[in-house]
Tab-separated table of C-alpha atoms in Angstrom:
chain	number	residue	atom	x	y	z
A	26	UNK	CA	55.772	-56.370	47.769
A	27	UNK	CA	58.295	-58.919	49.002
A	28	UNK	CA	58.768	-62.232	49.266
A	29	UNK	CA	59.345	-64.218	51.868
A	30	UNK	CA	63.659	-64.006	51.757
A	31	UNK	CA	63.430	-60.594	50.881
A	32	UNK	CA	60.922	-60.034	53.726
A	33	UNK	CA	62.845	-61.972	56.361
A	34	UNK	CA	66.176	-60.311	55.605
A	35	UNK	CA	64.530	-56.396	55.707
A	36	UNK	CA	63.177	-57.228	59.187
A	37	UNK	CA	66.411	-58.412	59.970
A	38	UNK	CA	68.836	-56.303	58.990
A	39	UNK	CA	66.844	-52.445	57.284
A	40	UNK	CA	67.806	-50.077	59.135
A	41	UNK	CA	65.252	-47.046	58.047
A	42	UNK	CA	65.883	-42.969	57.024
A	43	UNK	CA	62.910	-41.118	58.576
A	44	UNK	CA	63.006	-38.419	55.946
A	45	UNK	CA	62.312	-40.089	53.032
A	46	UNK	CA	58.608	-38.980	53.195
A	47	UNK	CA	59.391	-35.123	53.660
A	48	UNK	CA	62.496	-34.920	50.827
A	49	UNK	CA	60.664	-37.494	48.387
A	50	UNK	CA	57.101	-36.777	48.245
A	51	UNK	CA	54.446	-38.176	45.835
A	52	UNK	CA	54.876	-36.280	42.598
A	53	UNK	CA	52.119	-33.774	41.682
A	54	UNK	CA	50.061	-34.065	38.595
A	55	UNK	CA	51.780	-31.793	36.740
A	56	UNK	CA	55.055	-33.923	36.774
A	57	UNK	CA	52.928	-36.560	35.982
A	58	UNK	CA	50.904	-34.852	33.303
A	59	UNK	CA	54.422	-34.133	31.690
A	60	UNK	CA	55.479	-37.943	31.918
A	61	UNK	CA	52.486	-38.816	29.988
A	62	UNK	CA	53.164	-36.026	27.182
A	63	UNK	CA	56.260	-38.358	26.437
A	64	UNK	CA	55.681	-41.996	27.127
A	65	UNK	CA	51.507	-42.131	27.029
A	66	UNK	CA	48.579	-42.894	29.568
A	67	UNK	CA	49.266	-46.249	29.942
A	68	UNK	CA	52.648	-47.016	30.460
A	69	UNK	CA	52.867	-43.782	32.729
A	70	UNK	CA	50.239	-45.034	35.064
A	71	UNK	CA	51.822	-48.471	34.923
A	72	UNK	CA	54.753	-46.449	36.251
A	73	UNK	CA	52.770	-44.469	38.549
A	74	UNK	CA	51.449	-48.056	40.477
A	75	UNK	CA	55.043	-49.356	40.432
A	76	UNK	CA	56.365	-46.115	42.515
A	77	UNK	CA	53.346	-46.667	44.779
A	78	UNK	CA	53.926	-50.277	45.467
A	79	UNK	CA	57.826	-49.422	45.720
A	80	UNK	CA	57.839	-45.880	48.141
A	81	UNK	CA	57.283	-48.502	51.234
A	82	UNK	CA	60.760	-49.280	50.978
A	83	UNK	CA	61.491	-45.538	50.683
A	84	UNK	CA	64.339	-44.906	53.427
A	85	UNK	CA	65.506	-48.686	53.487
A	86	UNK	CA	69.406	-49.064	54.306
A	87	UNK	CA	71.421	-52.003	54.848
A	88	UNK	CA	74.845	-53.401	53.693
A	89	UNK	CA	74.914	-54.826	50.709
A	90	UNK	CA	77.534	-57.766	50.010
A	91	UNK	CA	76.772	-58.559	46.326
A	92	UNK	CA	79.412	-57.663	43.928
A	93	UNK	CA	76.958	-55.593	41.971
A	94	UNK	CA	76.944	-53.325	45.242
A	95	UNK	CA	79.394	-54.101	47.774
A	96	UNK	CA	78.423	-50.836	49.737
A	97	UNK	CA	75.352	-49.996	52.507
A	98	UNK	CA	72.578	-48.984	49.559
A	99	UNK	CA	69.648	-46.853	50.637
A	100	UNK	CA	66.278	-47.136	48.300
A	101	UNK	CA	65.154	-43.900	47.849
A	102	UNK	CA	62.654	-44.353	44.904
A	103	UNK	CA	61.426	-41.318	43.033
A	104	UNK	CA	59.759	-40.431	39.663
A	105	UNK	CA	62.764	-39.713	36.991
A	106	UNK	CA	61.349	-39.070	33.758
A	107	UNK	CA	64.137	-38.247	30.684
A	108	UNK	CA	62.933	-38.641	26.645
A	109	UNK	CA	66.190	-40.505	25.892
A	110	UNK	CA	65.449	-43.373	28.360
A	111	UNK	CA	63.194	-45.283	26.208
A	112	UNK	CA	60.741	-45.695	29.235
A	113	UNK	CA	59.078	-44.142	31.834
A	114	UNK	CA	62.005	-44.846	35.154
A	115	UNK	CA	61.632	-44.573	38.635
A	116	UNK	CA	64.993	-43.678	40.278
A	117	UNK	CA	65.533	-46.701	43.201
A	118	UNK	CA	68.495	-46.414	44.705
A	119	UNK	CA	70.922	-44.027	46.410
A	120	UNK	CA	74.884	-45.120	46.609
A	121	UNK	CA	77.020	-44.337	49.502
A	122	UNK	CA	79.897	-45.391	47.525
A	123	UNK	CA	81.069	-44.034	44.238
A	124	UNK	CA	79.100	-45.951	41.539
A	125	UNK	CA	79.613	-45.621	37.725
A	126	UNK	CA	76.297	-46.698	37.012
A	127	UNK	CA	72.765	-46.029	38.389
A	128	UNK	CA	69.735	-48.781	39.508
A	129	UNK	CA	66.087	-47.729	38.139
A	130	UNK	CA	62.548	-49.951	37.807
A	131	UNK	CA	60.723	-49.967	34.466
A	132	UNK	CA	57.004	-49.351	34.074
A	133	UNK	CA	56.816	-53.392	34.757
A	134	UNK	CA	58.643	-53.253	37.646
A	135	UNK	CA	61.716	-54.722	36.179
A	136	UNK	CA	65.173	-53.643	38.157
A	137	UNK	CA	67.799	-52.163	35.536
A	138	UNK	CA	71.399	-51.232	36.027
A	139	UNK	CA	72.898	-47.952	33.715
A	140	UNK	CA	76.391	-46.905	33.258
A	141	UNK	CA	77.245	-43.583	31.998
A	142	UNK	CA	77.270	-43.007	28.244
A	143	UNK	CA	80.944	-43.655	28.093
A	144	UNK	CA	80.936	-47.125	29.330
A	145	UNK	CA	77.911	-47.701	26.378
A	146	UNK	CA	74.606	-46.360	28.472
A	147	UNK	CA	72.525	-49.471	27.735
A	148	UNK	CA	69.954	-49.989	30.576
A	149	UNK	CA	70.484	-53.469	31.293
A	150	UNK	CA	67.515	-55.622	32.856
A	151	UNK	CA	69.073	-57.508	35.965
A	152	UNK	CA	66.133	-58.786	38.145
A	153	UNK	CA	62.566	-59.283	37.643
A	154	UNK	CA	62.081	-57.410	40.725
A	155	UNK	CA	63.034	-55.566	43.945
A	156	UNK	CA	62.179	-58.394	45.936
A	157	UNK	CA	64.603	-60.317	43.381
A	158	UNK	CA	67.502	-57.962	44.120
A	159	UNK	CA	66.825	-57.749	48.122
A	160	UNK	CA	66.427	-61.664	48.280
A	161	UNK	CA	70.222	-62.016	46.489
A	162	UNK	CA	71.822	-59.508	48.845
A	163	UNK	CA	70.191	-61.851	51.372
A	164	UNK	CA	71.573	-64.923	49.621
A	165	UNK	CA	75.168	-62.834	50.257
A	166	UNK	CA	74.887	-62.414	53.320
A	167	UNK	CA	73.433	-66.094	54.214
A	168	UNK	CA	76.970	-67.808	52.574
A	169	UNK	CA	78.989	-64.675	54.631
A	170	UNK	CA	78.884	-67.333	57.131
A	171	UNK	CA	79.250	-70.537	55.244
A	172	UNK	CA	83.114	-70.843	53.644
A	173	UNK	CA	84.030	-69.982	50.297
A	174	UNK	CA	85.386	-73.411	48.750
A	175	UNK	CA	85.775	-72.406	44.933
A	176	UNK	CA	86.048	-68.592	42.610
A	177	UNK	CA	86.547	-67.980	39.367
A	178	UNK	CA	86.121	-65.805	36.542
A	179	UNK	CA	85.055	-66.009	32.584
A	180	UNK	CA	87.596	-69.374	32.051
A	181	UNK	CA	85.804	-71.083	35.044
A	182	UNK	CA	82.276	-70.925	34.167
A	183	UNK	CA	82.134	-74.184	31.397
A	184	UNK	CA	82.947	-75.809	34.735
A	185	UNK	CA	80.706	-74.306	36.658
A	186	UNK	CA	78.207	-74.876	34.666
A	187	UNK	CA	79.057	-78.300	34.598
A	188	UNK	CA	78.739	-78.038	38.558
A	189	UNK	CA	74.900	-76.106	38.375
A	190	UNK	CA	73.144	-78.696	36.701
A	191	UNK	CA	73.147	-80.827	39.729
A	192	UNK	CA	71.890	-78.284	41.548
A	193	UNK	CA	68.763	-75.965	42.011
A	194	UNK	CA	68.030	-73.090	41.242
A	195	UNK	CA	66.829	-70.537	43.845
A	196	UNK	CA	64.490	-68.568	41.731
A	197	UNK	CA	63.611	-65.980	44.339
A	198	UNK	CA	67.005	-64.577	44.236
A	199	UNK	CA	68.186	-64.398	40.644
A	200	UNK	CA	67.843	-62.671	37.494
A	201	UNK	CA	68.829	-62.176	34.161
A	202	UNK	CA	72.877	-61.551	34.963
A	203	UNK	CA	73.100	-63.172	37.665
A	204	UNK	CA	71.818	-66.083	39.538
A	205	UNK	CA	72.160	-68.540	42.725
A	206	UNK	CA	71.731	-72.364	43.076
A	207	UNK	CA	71.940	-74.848	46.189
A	208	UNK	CA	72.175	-78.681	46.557
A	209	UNK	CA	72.811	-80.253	49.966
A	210	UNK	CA	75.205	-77.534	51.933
A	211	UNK	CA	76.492	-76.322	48.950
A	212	UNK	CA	75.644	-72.923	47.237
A	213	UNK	CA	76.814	-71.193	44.140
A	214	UNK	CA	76.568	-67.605	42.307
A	215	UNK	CA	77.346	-66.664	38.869
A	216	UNK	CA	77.730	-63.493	38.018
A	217	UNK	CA	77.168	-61.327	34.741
A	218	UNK	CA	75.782	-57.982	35.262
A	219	UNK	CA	78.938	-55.824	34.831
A	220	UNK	CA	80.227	-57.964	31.422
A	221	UNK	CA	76.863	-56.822	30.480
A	222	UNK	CA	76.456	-52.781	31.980
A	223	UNK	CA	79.900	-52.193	30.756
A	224	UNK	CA	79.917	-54.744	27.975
A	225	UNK	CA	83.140	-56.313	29.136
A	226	UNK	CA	83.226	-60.179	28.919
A	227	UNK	CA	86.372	-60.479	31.301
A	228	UNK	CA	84.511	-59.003	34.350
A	229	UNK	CA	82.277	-62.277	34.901
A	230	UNK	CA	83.047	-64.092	38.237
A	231	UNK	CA	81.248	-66.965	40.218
A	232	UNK	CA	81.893	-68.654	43.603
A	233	UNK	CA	80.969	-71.282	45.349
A	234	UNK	CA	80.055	-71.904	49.303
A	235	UNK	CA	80.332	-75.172	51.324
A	236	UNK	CA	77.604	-74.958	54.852
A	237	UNK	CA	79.969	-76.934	56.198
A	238	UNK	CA	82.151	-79.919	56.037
A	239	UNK	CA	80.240	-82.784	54.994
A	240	UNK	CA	78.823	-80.197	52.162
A	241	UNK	CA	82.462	-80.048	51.109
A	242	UNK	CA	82.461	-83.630	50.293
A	243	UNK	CA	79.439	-83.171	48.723
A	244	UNK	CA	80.687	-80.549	46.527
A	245	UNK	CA	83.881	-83.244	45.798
A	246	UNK	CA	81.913	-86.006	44.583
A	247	UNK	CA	79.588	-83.348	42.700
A	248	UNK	CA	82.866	-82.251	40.954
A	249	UNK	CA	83.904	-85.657	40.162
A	250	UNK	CA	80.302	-86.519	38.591
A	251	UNK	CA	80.274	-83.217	36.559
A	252	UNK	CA	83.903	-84.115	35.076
A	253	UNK	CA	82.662	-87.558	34.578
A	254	UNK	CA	79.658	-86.697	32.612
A	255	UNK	CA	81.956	-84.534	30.045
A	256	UNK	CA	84.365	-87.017	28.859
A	257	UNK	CA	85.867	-90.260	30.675
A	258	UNK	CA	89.528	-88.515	29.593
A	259	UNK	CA	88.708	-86.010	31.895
A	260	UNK	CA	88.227	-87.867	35.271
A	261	UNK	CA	91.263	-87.550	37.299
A	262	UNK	CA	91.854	-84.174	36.812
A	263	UNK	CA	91.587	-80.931	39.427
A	264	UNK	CA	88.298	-78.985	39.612
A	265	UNK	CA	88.466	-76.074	38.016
């Protein structure tokens, strides 16, 4: 069910709600029976194995540090089945904070964010997976003890950018909207998802982490390169 970041950081930090069982059981046939009046056989049971694989994580809290979150999230996965959704959902996560917008999995699986009608009501697909979305919360919480070295928001990112390409990707932890990459001590995070739930282009933001002070160096002379490789008028100048 999870990968091996995702895994590690559960053990490490999930704290667990013993009732989950009891006030979520598995739904009966006739709820599924009903789901399968709307959306068909097969994407319903496709749905039906995805709740399965996902109820072990039923009662899972921890403190989430992502921007999409920022607030201790319990999973609390259960069948949700509404005609105007375009697909059969399952319901993952509970707030403890007061969200705008709501996190369900697809009949593939797929983790996708919803704001209310007013803010557009698109489901947005964000991560390929739960272990996807657990694995960047650990990414979070991993550079909560590194040092922030560089933010920014929608002007920033042609620099950043600039800044990724010498760097890796970490493909465990990132999505469609949002995604992390590393090179030698130094880690960085672009984020899209709420310029795309609630279709507004301003709220992008990135950062940037240094491990520590030879990665800050690093990051310097990966900065110089990146302005280098855009024009030769352009070395000289500040990072953005």
């Amino acid at each position: 069910m999870l990968a091996d970041r995702a895994g590690r950081f559960v053990r490490s930090v999930g704290r667990w709600t013993s009732s989950y069982d009891d006030e979520c059981p598995w739904p009966g046939e006739g709820e599924w029976a009903e789901a399968a009046e709307v959306y068909g056989e097969e994407r319903v049971s496709r749905c039906r194995d995805v709740l399965r694989d996902v109820r072990v994580l039923g009662g899972l809290r921890y403190d989430s540090l992502s921007w999409s979150l920022e607030e201790t999230v319990t999973f609390w996965p259960e069948l949700d089945i509404d005609p105007d959704d375009g697909f059969p959902a399952v319901s993952l996560i509970e707030h403890s904070a007061a969200h705008p917008f709501g996190v369900w999995l697809d009949e593939e699986g797929v983790v996708r964010f919803m704001a209310g009608s007013e803010a557009g009501g698109e489901y947005v697909a964000v991560f390929p997976t739960v272990s996807h979305l657990i694995a960047s919360d650990a990414v979070h919480a991993e550079c909560a003890r590194w040092t922030e070295a560089e933010r920014g928001g929608p002007d920033g990112v042609p620099g950043l950018e600039a800044l990724l390409q010498g760097m890796r990707p970490l493909g465990d932890a990132s999505g469609w909207t949002e995604g992390w990459w590393e090179a030698d001590g130094v880690r960085a995070h672009l984020w899209r998802t709420f310029s795309h739930v609630f279709d507004s282009p301003e709220l992008v933001r990135w950062r940037v982490w240094v491990r520590d002070e030879e990665a800050r160096a690093t990051l310097r002379a990966m900065r110089g390169r990146g302005r280098c490789s855009v024009s030769r008028h352009t070395c000289g100048r500040r990072p953005v």
